[in-house]
PDB file of C-alpha atoms in Angstrom:
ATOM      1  CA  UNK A1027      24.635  42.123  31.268  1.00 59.00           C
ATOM      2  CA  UNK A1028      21.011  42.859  32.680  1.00 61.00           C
ATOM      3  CA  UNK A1029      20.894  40.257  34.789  1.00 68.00           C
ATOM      4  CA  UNK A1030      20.616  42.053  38.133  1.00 69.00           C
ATOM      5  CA  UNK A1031      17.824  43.746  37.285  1.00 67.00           C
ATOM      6  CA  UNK A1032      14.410  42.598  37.593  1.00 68.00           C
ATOM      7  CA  UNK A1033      12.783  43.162  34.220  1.00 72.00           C
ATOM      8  CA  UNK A1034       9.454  42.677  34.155  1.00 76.00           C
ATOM      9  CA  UNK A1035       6.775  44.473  32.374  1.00 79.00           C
ATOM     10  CA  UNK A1036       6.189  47.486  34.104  1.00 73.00           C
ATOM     11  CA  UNK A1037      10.198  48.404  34.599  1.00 75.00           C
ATOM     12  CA  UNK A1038      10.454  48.050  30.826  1.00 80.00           C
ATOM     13  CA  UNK A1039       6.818  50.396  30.360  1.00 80.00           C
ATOM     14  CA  UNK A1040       8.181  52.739  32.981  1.00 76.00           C
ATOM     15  CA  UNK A1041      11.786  53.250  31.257  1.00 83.00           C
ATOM     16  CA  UNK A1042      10.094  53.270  27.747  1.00 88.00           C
ATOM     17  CA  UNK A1043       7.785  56.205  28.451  1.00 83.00           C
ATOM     18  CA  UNK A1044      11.056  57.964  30.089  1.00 84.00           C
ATOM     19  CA  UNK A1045      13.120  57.401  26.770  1.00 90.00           C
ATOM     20  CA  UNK A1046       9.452  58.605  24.193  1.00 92.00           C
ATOM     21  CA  UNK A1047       9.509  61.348  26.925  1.00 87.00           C
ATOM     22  CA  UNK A1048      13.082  62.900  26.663  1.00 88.00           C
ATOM     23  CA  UNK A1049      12.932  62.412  22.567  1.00 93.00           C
ATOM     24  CA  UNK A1050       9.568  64.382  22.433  1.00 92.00           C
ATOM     25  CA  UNK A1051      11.093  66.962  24.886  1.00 89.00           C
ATOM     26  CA  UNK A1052      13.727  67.205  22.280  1.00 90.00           C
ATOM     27  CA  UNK A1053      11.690  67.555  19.433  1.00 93.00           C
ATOM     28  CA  UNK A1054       9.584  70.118  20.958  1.00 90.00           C
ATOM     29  CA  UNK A1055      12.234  71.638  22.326  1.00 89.00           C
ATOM     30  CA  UNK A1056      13.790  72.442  18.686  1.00 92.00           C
ATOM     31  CA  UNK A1057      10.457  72.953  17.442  1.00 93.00           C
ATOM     32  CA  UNK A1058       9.469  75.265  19.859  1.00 90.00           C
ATOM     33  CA  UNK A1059      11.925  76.655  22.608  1.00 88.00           C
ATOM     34  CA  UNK A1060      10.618  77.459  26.212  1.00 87.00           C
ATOM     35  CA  UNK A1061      10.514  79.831  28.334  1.00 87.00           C
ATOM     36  CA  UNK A1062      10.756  80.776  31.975  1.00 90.00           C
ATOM     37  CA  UNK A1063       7.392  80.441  34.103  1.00 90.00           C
ATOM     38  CA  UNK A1064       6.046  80.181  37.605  1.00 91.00           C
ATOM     39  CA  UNK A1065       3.581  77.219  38.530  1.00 89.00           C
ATOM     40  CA  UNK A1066       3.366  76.028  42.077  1.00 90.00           C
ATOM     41  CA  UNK A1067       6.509  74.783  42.235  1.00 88.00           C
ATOM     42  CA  UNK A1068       8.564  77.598  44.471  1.00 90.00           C
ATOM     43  CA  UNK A1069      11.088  78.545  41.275  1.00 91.00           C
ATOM     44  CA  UNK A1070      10.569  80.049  37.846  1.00 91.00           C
ATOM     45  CA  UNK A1071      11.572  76.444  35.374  1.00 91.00           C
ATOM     46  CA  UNK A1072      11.248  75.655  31.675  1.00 90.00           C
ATOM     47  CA  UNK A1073      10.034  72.542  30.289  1.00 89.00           C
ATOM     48  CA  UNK A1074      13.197  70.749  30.643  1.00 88.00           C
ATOM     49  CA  UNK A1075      13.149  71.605  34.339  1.00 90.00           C
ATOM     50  CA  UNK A1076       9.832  70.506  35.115  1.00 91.00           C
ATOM     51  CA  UNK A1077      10.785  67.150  33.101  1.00 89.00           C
ATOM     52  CA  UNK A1078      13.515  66.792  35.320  1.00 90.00           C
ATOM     53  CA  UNK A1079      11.537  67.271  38.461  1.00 93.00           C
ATOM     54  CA  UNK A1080       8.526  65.392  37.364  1.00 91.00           C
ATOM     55  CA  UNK A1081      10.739  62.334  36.601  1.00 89.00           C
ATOM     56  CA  UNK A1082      12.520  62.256  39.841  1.00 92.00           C
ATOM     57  CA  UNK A1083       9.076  62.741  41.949  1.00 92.00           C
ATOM     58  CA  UNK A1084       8.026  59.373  39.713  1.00 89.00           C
ATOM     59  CA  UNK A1085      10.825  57.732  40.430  1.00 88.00           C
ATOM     60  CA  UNK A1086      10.521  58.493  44.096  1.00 93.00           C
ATOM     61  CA  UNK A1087       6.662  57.718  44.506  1.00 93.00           C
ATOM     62  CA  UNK A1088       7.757  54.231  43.044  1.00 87.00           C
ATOM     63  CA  UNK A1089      10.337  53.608  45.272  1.00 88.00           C
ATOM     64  CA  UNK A1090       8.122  54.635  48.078  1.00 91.00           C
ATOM     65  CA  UNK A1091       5.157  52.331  46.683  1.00 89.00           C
ATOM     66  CA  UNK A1092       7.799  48.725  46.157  1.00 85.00           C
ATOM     67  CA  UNK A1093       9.146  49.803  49.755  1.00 86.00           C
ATOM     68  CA  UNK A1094       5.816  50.042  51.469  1.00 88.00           C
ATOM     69  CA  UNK A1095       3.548  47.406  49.356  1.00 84.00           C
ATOM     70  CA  UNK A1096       4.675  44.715  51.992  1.00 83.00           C
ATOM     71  CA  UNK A1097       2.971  47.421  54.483  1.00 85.00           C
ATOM     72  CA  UNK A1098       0.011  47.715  52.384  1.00 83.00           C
ATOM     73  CA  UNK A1099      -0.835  44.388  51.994  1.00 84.00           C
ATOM     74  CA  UNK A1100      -0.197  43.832  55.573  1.00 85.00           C
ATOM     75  CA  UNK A1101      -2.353  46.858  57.098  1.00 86.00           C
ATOM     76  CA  UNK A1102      -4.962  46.309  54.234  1.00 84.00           C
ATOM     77  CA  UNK A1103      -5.589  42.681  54.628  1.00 85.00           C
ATOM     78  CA  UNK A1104      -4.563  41.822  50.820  1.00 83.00           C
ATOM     79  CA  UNK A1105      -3.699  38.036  49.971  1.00 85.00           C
ATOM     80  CA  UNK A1106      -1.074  39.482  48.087  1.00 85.00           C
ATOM     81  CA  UNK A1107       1.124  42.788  46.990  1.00 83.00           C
ATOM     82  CA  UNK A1108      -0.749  45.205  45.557  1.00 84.00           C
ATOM     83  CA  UNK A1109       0.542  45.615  41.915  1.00 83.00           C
ATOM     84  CA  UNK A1110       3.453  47.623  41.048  1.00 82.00           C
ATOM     85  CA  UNK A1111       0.737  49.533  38.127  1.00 86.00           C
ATOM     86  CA  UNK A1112      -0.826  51.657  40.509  1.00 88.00           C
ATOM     87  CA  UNK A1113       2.328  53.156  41.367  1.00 87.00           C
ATOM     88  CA  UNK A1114       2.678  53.419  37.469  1.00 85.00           C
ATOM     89  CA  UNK A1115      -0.297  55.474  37.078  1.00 90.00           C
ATOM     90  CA  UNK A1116       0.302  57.605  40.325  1.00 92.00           C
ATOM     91  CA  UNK A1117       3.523  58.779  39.312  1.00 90.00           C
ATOM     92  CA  UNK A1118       2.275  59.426  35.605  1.00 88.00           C
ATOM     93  CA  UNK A1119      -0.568  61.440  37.070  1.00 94.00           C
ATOM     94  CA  UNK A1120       2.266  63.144  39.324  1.00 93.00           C
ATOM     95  CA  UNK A1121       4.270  63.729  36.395  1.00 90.00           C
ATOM     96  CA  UNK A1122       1.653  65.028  34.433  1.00 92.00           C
ATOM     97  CA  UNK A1123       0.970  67.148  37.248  1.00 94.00           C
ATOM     98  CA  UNK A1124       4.177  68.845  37.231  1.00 93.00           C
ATOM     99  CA  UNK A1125       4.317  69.637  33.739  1.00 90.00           C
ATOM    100  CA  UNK A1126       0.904  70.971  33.750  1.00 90.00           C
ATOM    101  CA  UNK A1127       1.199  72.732  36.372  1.00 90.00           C
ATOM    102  CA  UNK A1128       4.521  73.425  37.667  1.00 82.00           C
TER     103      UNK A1128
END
């Protein structure tokens, strides 16, 4: 059924920390319900909404980094691709970021 999909270690990291992410969201959501704030993000957003934010700006800063590692390795000199974990950590740092923060 998966076939299609390339499932290697950091896909399967990546989507596990989304799925522990939305069930502690849940948890603390019933433990604990949010309210409105302002961060630096331009709208008043709960926790849900920062989430939600956070998760697509990590998905996007991954895209970005499997579209332009041929680039990197290319204007960088590297033997090989750099590996797909430091766009991992970036866009956990980014998410944390936005939750923080936002």
């Amino acid at each position: 059924m998966f076939d299609w999909m390339a499932w290697t270690l950091p896909v399967a990291v990546f989507f596990t920390c989304i799925v522990f992410m939305l069930a502690g969201m849940t948890f603390w959501e019933l433990k604990s319900p949010t309210t409105m704030r302002k961060g630096f993000l331009p709208i008043a957003t709960t926790r849900g909404d920062r989430l939600f934010i956070g998760l697509l700006s990590a998905a996007y800063i991954n895209l970005a980094f499997v579209g332009l590692s041929g680039h990197f390795a290319e204007w960088f000199s590297l033997s090989e691709e750099p590996s797909i974990w430091i766009s991992f950590v970036l866009s956990m740092v980014a998410l944390a970021l936005v939750m923080r923060k936002g």
